[in-house]
mmCIF file of C-alpha atoms in Angstrom:
data_model
loop_
_atom_site.group_PDB
_atom_site.id
_atom_site.type_symbol
_atom_site.label_atom_id
_atom_site.label_comp_id
_atom_site.label_asym_id
_atom_site.label_seq_id
_atom_site.Cartn_x
_atom_site.Cartn_y
_atom_site.Cartn_z
ATOM 1 C CA MET W 1274 -8.168 15.627 -0.745
ATOM 2 C CA LYS W 1275 -4.433 15.646 -0.074
ATOM 3 C CA VAL W 1276 -2.962 13.586 2.736
ATOM 4 C CA SER W 1277 0.717 14.255 3.229
ATOM 5 C CA LEU W 1278 3.418 12.448 5.137
ATOM 6 C CA ALA W 1279 3.891 15.700 6.993
ATOM 7 C CA PHE W 1280 0.403 15.239 8.423
ATOM 8 C CA PHE W 1281 1.273 11.740 9.628
ATOM 9 C CA SER W 1282 4.384 13.231 11.242
ATOM 10 C CA LEU W 1283 2.364 15.944 12.980
ATOM 11 C CA VAL W 1284 -0.023 13.364 14.418
ATOM 12 C CA LEU W 1285 2.735 11.141 15.722
ATOM 13 C CA VAL W 1286 4.562 14.101 17.326
ATOM 14 C CA VAL W 1287 1.397 15.044 19.214
ATOM 15 C CA PHE W 1288 0.860 11.466 20.356
ATOM 16 C CA SER W 1289 4.505 10.902 21.256
ATOM 17 C CA SER W 1290 4.806 14.029 23.360
ATOM 18 C CA GLY W 1291 1.651 13.118 25.251
ATOM 19 C CA LEU W 1292 2.786 9.574 25.932
ATOM 20 C CA LEU W 1293 6.238 10.533 27.120
ATOM 21 C CA ALA W 1294 4.770 12.971 29.618
ATOM 22 C CA GLN W 1295 2.827 10.183 31.323
ATOM 23 C CA ASP W 1296 3.876 7.393 33.660
ATOM 24 C CA MET W 1297 3.630 4.357 31.393
ATOM 25 C CA SER W 1298 2.686 2.145 34.336
ATOM 26 C CA ASP W 1299 -0.760 3.723 34.057
ATOM 27 C CA SER W 1300 -1.133 2.594 30.429
ATOM 28 C CA PRO W 1301 -3.211 -0.413 29.363
ATOM 29 C CA SER W 1302 -1.182 -3.614 29.412
ATOM 30 C CA SER W 1303 -1.533 -4.061 25.638
ATOM 31 C CA ILE W 1304 0.229 -0.734 25.059
ATOM 32 C CA ARG W 1305 2.697 -1.155 27.920
ATOM 33 C CA ASN W 1306 3.826 -4.510 26.547
ATOM 34 C CA LEU W 1307 4.572 -3.011 23.148
ATOM 35 C CA ILE W 1308 6.602 -0.211 24.690
ATOM 36 C CA GLN W 1309 8.520 -2.591 26.945
ATOM 37 C CA LYS W 1310 9.562 -4.809 24.044
ATOM 38 C CA ASN W 1311 10.183 -1.684 21.899
ATOM 39 C CA GLU W 1312 8.585 -3.278 18.876
ATOM 40 C CA LEU W 1313 5.324 -3.313 16.945
ATOM 41 C CA ILE W 1314 5.015 -6.344 14.658
ATOM 42 C CA VAL W 1315 2.585 -5.636 11.829
ATOM 43 C CA GLY W 1316 1.086 -8.495 9.829
ATOM 44 C CA MET W 1317 0.779 -8.089 6.055
ATOM 45 C CA VAL W 1318 0.192 -10.609 3.298
ATOM 46 C CA LYS W 1319 3.298 -11.463 1.308
ATOM 47 C CA GLN W 1320 1.746 -10.465 -2.025
ATOM 48 C CA ASP W 1321 2.259 -6.784 -2.819
ATOM 49 C CA GLN W 1322 -0.951 -4.737 -2.650
ATOM 50 C CA PRO W 1323 -0.120 -1.371 -4.225
ATOM 51 C CA PRO W 1324 -0.805 1.387 -3.274
ATOM 52 C CA PHE W 1325 -1.136 0.022 0.286
ATOM 53 C CA PHE W 1326 2.148 -1.879 0.507
ATOM 54 C CA PHE W 1327 4.615 -2.921 -2.153
ATOM 55 C CA LEU W 1328 8.329 -3.105 -2.851
ATOM 56 C CA LYS W 1329 9.798 -0.198 -4.774
ATOM 57 C CA ASN W 1330 13.532 -0.196 -5.429
ATOM 58 C CA GLY W 1331 13.879 -2.807 -2.707
ATOM 59 C CA GLN W 1332 12.030 -0.717 -0.102
ATOM 60 C CA LEU W 1333 8.575 -1.396 1.347
ATOM 61 C CA VAL W 1334 6.352 1.612 0.650
ATOM 62 C CA GLY W 1335 2.662 2.479 0.507
ATOM 63 C CA PHE W 1336 -0.215 3.927 2.487
ATOM 64 C CA ASP W 1337 -0.406 1.062 5.004
ATOM 65 C CA VAL W 1338 3.357 1.305 5.503
ATOM 66 C CA ASP W 1339 3.080 5.010 6.281
ATOM 67 C CA LEU W 1340 0.165 4.316 8.602
ATOM 68 C CA ALA W 1341 2.074 1.614 10.504
ATOM 69 C CA ASN W 1342 5.184 3.771 10.751
ATOM 70 C CA GLY W 1343 3.164 6.647 12.157
ATOM 71 C CA ILE W 1344 1.510 4.437 14.774
ATOM 72 C CA ALA W 1345 4.838 2.917 15.825
ATOM 73 C CA GLU W 1346 6.508 6.299 16.130
ATOM 74 C CA SER W 1347 3.606 7.644 18.177
ATOM 75 C CA LEU W 1348 4.162 4.735 20.574
ATOM 76 C CA GLY W 1349 7.899 5.345 20.580
ATOM 77 C CA VAL W 1350 8.731 1.871 19.254
ATOM 78 C CA LYS W 1351 10.208 0.439 16.088
ATOM 79 C CA VAL W 1352 8.022 -1.240 13.497
ATOM 80 C CA VAL W 1353 8.600 -4.716 12.066
ATOM 81 C CA PHE W 1354 6.631 -5.910 9.045
ATOM 82 C CA LYS W 1355 5.907 -9.632 8.942
ATOM 83 C CA ARG W 1356 4.871 -10.685 5.437
ATOM 84 C CA SER W 1357 4.624 -14.468 5.592
ATOM 85 C CA ALA W 1358 0.820 -14.897 5.312
ATOM 86 C CA ASP W 1359 -0.171 -16.334 1.941
ATOM 87 C CA SER W 1360 -3.774 -15.085 2.170
ATOM 88 C CA PHE W 1361 -5.775 -12.382 3.912
ATOM 89 C CA ASN W 1362 -7.607 -14.965 6.026
ATOM 90 C CA ARG W 1363 -4.271 -16.366 7.253
ATOM 91 C CA LEU W 1364 -3.458 -13.016 8.885
ATOM 92 C CA ILE W 1365 -6.002 -13.561 11.681
ATOM 93 C CA PRO W 1366 -4.732 -16.891 13.114
ATOM 94 C CA GLN W 1367 -1.190 -15.593 12.705
ATOM 95 C CA MET W 1368 -1.972 -12.654 14.991
ATOM 96 C CA LEU W 1369 -3.945 -14.765 17.469
ATOM 97 C CA SER W 1370 -0.949 -17.094 17.810
ATOM 98 C CA GLY W 1371 1.240 -14.141 18.839
ATOM 99 C CA GLU W 1372 3.323 -13.939 15.668
ATOM 100 C CA THR W 1373 2.144 -10.368 15.061
ATOM 101 C CA ASP W 1374 0.743 -7.597 17.254
ATOM 102 C CA ILE W 1375 -1.722 -6.041 14.802
ATOM 103 C CA VAL W 1376 -2.788 -6.459 11.182
ATOM 104 C CA ILE W 1377 -2.515 -3.549 8.747
ATOM 105 C CA SER W 1378 -2.885 -5.184 5.358
ATOM 106 C CA LYS W 1379 -5.743 -3.642 3.390
ATOM 107 C CA LEU W 1380 -7.867 -6.011 5.469
ATOM 108 C CA SER W 1381 -11.636 -5.903 5.004
ATOM 109 C CA ARG W 1382 -13.673 -5.598 8.191
ATOM 110 C CA THR W 1383 -16.119 -8.493 7.863
ATOM 111 C CA LEU W 1384 -18.554 -10.170 10.234
ATOM 112 C CA SER W 1385 -16.867 -13.543 9.860
ATOM 113 C CA ARG W 1386 -13.490 -12.115 10.889
ATOM 114 C CA SER W 1387 -15.102 -10.181 13.735
ATOM 115 C CA LYS W 1388 -15.888 -13.489 15.426
ATOM 116 C CA PHE W 1389 -12.197 -13.796 16.261
ATOM 117 C CA VAL W 1390 -10.721 -10.280 16.424
ATOM 118 C CA LYS W 1391 -11.678 -6.682 17.003
ATOM 119 C CA PHE W 1392 -11.444 -4.085 14.267
ATOM 120 C CA THR W 1393 -10.763 -0.390 14.487
ATOM 121 C CA LYS W 1394 -12.864 2.179 12.746
ATOM 122 C CA PRO W 1395 -12.293 2.059 8.986
ATOM 123 C CA TYR W 1396 -9.374 4.160 7.809
ATOM 124 C CA ILE W 1397 -10.709 3.933 4.267
ATOM 125 C CA SER W 1398 -13.955 2.668 2.740
ATOM 126 C CA PHE W 1399 -14.384 1.454 -0.823
ATOM 127 C CA ARG W 1400 -17.413 0.752 -2.934
ATOM 128 C CA GLN W 1401 -17.565 -2.733 -4.379
ATOM 129 C CA SER W 1402 -17.262 -3.066 -8.149
ATOM 130 C CA PHE W 1403 -17.562 -5.341 -11.147
ATOM 131 C CA MET W 1404 -15.217 -5.330 -14.115
ATOM 132 C CA ILE W 1405 -17.198 -6.929 -16.968
ATOM 133 C CA ASN W 1406 -15.992 -8.395 -20.237
ATOM 134 C CA ARG W 1407 -17.824 -6.471 -22.982
ATOM 135 C CA LEU W 1408 -18.073 -9.359 -25.440
ATOM 136 C CA GLY W 1409 -19.138 -11.754 -22.707
ATOM 137 C CA LEU W 1410 -21.810 -9.312 -21.539
ATOM 138 C CA ALA W 1411 -23.342 -9.135 -25.005
ATOM 139 C CA GLN W 1412 -23.354 -12.937 -25.229
ATOM 140 C CA TYR W 1413 -24.840 -13.262 -21.741
ATOM 141 C CA GLU W 1414 -27.686 -10.816 -22.379
ATOM 142 C CA LYS W 1415 -28.501 -12.445 -25.704
ATOM 143 C CA THR W 1416 -28.596 -15.917 -24.160
ATOM 144 C CA HIS W 1417 -30.617 -14.910 -21.093
ATOM 145 C CA GLU W 1418 -32.784 -12.390 -22.961
ATOM 146 C CA GLU W 1419 -32.402 -9.828 -20.179
ATOM 147 C CA LYS W 1420 -30.318 -6.779 -19.400
ATOM 148 C CA LEU W 1421 -27.838 -7.782 -16.703
ATOM 149 C CA THR W 1422 -27.401 -4.180 -15.621
ATOM 150 C CA TYR W 1423 -31.047 -3.998 -14.525
ATOM 151 C CA ASP W 1424 -30.565 -6.389 -11.606
ATOM 152 C CA PHE W 1425 -27.162 -7.858 -10.784
ATOM 153 C CA THR W 1426 -28.584 -9.920 -7.919
ATOM 154 C CA LYS W 1427 -29.969 -12.273 -10.583
ATOM 155 C CA PHE W 1428 -26.562 -12.731 -12.207
ATOM 156 C CA LYS W 1429 -26.054 -16.402 -13.159
ATOM 157 C CA GLY W 1430 -22.705 -16.198 -14.928
ATOM 158 C CA ARG W 1431 -19.085 -16.850 -13.972
ATOM 159 C CA LEU W 1432 -17.717 -14.463 -11.342
ATOM 160 C CA GLY W 1433 -14.006 -14.293 -10.594
ATOM 161 C CA ALA W 1434 -12.644 -13.429 -7.131
ATOM 162 C CA ILE W 1435 -9.454 -13.993 -5.133
ATOM 163 C CA LYS W 1436 -9.383 -17.272 -3.202
ATOM 164 C CA ASN W 1437 -9.728 -16.894 0.596
ATOM 165 C CA SER W 1438 -10.623 -13.212 0.318
ATOM 166 C CA SER W 1439 -13.594 -11.283 1.656
ATOM 167 C CA TYR W 1440 -14.945 -10.994 -1.887
ATOM 168 C CA VAL W 1441 -15.721 -14.698 -2.050
ATOM 169 C CA SER W 1442 -17.992 -14.227 0.972
ATOM 170 C CA TYR W 1443 -19.464 -11.046 -0.477
ATOM 171 C CA ALA W 1444 -20.200 -12.849 -3.746
ATOM 172 C CA LYS W 1445 -22.010 -15.705 -2.019
ATOM 173 C CA ASN W 1446 -24.132 -13.188 -0.134
ATOM 174 C CA TYR W 1447 -24.926 -10.647 -2.855
ATOM 175 C CA PHE W 1448 -24.901 -12.853 -5.974
ATOM 176 C CA PRO W 1449 -26.243 -16.248 -4.846
ATOM 177 C CA LEU W 1450 -26.966 -17.453 -8.406
ATOM 178 C CA ALA W 1451 -23.484 -16.747 -9.732
ATOM 179 C CA GLU W 1452 -20.876 -19.414 -10.442
ATOM 180 C CA ILE W 1453 -17.993 -18.244 -8.263
ATOM 181 C CA ILE W 1454 -14.543 -19.046 -9.643
ATOM 182 C CA GLU W 1455 -11.703 -18.560 -7.162
ATOM 183 C CA PHE W 1456 -8.206 -17.632 -8.322
ATOM 184 C CA ASP W 1457 -4.917 -17.616 -6.440
ATOM 185 C CA ASN W 1458 -4.337 -13.908 -6.979
ATOM 186 C CA TRP W 1459 -5.823 -10.764 -8.502
ATOM 187 C CA ASP W 1460 -3.664 -10.863 -11.631
ATOM 188 C CA LYS W 1461 -5.214 -14.205 -12.546
ATOM 189 C CA VAL W 1462 -8.711 -12.820 -11.970
ATOM 190 C CA VAL W 1463 -7.934 -9.874 -14.259
ATOM 191 C CA ASP W 1464 -6.498 -12.113 -16.979
ATOM 192 C CA ALA W 1465 -9.576 -14.337 -16.780
ATOM 193 C CA VAL W 1466 -12.019 -11.483 -17.326
ATOM 194 C CA PHE W 1467 -9.973 -9.968 -20.173
ATOM 195 C CA ASP W 1468 -9.829 -13.420 -21.819
ATOM 196 C CA ASN W 1469 -13.590 -13.903 -21.242
ATOM 197 C CA GLU W 1470 -12.993 -16.995 -19.072
ATOM 198 C CA VAL W 1471 -15.189 -15.306 -16.464
ATOM 199 C CA LEU W 1472 -17.760 -12.650 -17.230
ATOM 200 C CA VAL W 1473 -17.000 -10.422 -14.251
ATOM 201 C CA ALA W 1474 -14.120 -9.713 -11.894
ATOM 202 C CA TYR W 1475 -15.279 -8.690 -8.426
ATOM 203 C CA ARG W 1476 -13.295 -6.452 -6.120
ATOM 204 C CA ASP W 1477 -13.171 -2.920 -4.728
ATOM 205 C CA GLU W 1478 -13.311 0.200 -6.870
ATOM 206 C CA LEU W 1479 -9.645 1.070 -6.308
ATOM 207 C CA GLU W 1480 -8.268 -2.207 -7.664
ATOM 208 C CA ILE W 1481 -10.522 -2.060 -10.691
ATOM 209 C CA LYS W 1482 -9.744 1.585 -11.361
ATOM 210 C CA LYS W 1483 -6.032 0.710 -11.303
ATOM 211 C CA ILE W 1484 -6.597 -1.782 -14.110
ATOM 212 C CA ILE W 1485 -8.608 0.686 -16.187
ATOM 213 C CA LYS W 1486 -5.855 3.301 -15.837
ATOM 214 C CA SER W 1487 -2.915 0.983 -16.465
ATOM 215 C CA ARG W 1488 -4.090 -1.229 -19.357
ATOM 216 C CA PRO W 1489 -4.460 0.413 -22.774
ATOM 217 C CA ASP W 1490 -6.865 -2.298 -23.967
ATOM 218 C CA ALA W 1491 -9.235 -1.851 -21.005
ATOM 219 C CA GLY W 1492 -11.587 0.553 -22.804
ATOM 220 C CA LEU W 1493 -12.146 -1.938 -25.603
ATOM 221 C CA LYS W 1494 -12.399 -5.144 -23.628
ATOM 222 C CA VAL W 1495 -14.080 -4.327 -20.311
ATOM 223 C CA GLN W 1496 -16.528 -1.994 -18.642
ATOM 224 C CA THR W 1497 -17.044 -1.261 -14.963
ATOM 225 C CA VAL W 1498 -19.955 -1.030 -12.566
ATOM 226 C CA VAL W 1499 -19.677 0.515 -9.106
ATOM 227 C CA PHE W 1500 -22.272 -0.520 -6.518
ATOM 228 C CA LYS W 1501 -23.259 2.516 -4.503
ATOM 229 C CA ASP W 1502 -25.205 0.509 -1.902
ATOM 230 C CA THR W 1503 -22.301 -1.743 -0.901
ATOM 231 C CA LYS W 1504 -18.994 -0.935 0.728
ATOM 232 C CA ASP W 1505 -15.741 -2.521 1.743
ATOM 233 C CA ASP W 1506 -14.426 -1.077 5.014
ATOM 234 C CA ILE W 1507 -10.663 -1.386 5.492
ATOM 235 C CA ALA W 1508 -9.511 -1.410 9.114
ATOM 236 C CA ILE W 1509 -6.786 -2.503 11.529
ATOM 237 C CA ALA W 1510 -7.275 -5.801 13.379
ATOM 238 C CA VAL W 1511 -6.208 -6.417 16.989
ATOM 239 C CA ARG W 1512 -6.650 -9.353 19.344
ATOM 240 C CA TRP W 1513 -10.151 -9.401 20.814
ATOM 241 C CA TYR W 1514 -9.055 -8.651 24.399
ATOM 242 C CA GLU W 1515 -6.742 -5.693 23.654
ATOM 243 C CA ASN W 1516 -9.218 -2.898 24.304
ATOM 244 C CA GLY W 1517 -6.582 -0.357 25.327
ATOM 245 C CA LEU W 1518 -4.676 -0.759 22.080
ATOM 246 C CA LEU W 1519 -7.940 -0.650 20.129
ATOM 247 C CA ALA W 1520 -8.897 2.664 21.753
ATOM 248 C CA PHE W 1521 -5.463 4.101 21.002
ATOM 249 C CA LEU W 1522 -5.656 3.079 17.334
ATOM 250 C CA ASN W 1523 -9.179 4.465 16.964
ATOM 251 C CA ASN W 1524 -7.979 7.753 18.406
ATOM 252 C CA TYR W 1525 -5.099 7.762 15.950
ATOM 253 C CA ILE W 1526 -7.440 7.112 13.009
ATOM 254 C CA ASP W 1527 -9.742 9.903 14.184
ATOM 255 C CA ASN W 1528 -6.826 12.327 13.880
ATOM 256 C CA ILE W 1529 -5.890 11.574 10.292
ATOM 257 C CA PRO W 1530 -8.073 12.228 7.242
ATOM 258 C CA LYS W 1531 -9.369 9.213 5.362
ATOM 259 C CA ALA W 1532 -7.619 8.724 2.058
ATOM 260 C CA GLU W 1533 -9.592 8.605 -1.162
ATOM 261 C CA VAL W 1534 -9.174 6.397 -4.215
ATOM 262 C CA ASP W 1535 -7.714 9.016 -6.564
ATOM 263 C CA PHE W 1536 -5.290 10.246 -3.901
ATOM 264 C CA LEU W 1537 -3.936 6.734 -3.336
ATOM 265 C CA ILE W 1538 -3.524 6.085 -7.058
ATOM 266 C CA ASN W 1539 -1.935 9.448 -7.826
ATOM 267 C CA LYS W 1540 0.403 9.617 -4.839
ATOM 268 C CA TYR W 1541 1.676 6.075 -4.604
ATOM 269 C CA LEU W 1542 1.319 4.746 -8.166
ATOM 270 C CA ASN W 1543 1.809 7.905 -10.244
ATOM 271 C CA LEU W 1544 -0.908 6.827 -12.669
ATOM 272 C CA GLY W 1545 -2.676 10.174 -12.582
ATOM 273 C CA GLU W 1546 -5.796 11.016 -14.518
ATOM 274 C CA LYS W 1547 -6.154 9.754 -18.072
#
């Protein structure tokens, strides 16, 4: 499926023309306030998350950047990206304190976060995945005298995930017997599984597929498992009382096609098929 910037532009033109034709005093206060200040402040974590947002030749690019730009243009305001949060969980209190207006940051829509904010419909959904060290897997199955791939819910080994991310919560829920090792960032998780310091790295299928495509030693050192019965919904977060803005964003998402993993990798990272 191809999603072009031209499509984003078409959507924002339709929205913009409709908004300008209306008396903005009839708009929900959450939208009216944005238009009056002529600014949409979008919260993103400071660590690059390609292909969603990352610096390329000094410019912020990526799917989430295009999405935010399209939303801002459809509102007729400028966009400002605030990238001071040092973790995904920090994005929520930052928005609630008024530092940002919305969060577009490859943010997983989880029940724990939904206690404090409202989420839009997902604009992309991933399947959750394991990246498993091949040597460690053989050692694990020999020691435990069982095939791990038969039932991962019984996994008792070391599982690596990013600290303060949704995948720590997912791991506690889906793999209660695992020893969860939290790392400061994804690169450290990847290094740990390649070095057999943890048996598995746990994240969404896109991030793991990026590693498989970009590292020449991946085929020898690791293998992947994609869980078809789990998913990771990525959505926009707004303050819990901003129903008008939420409805607007849901309408916007309804009018753009959901991106798919291969499209994101091919378009924004130029990794292509190998």
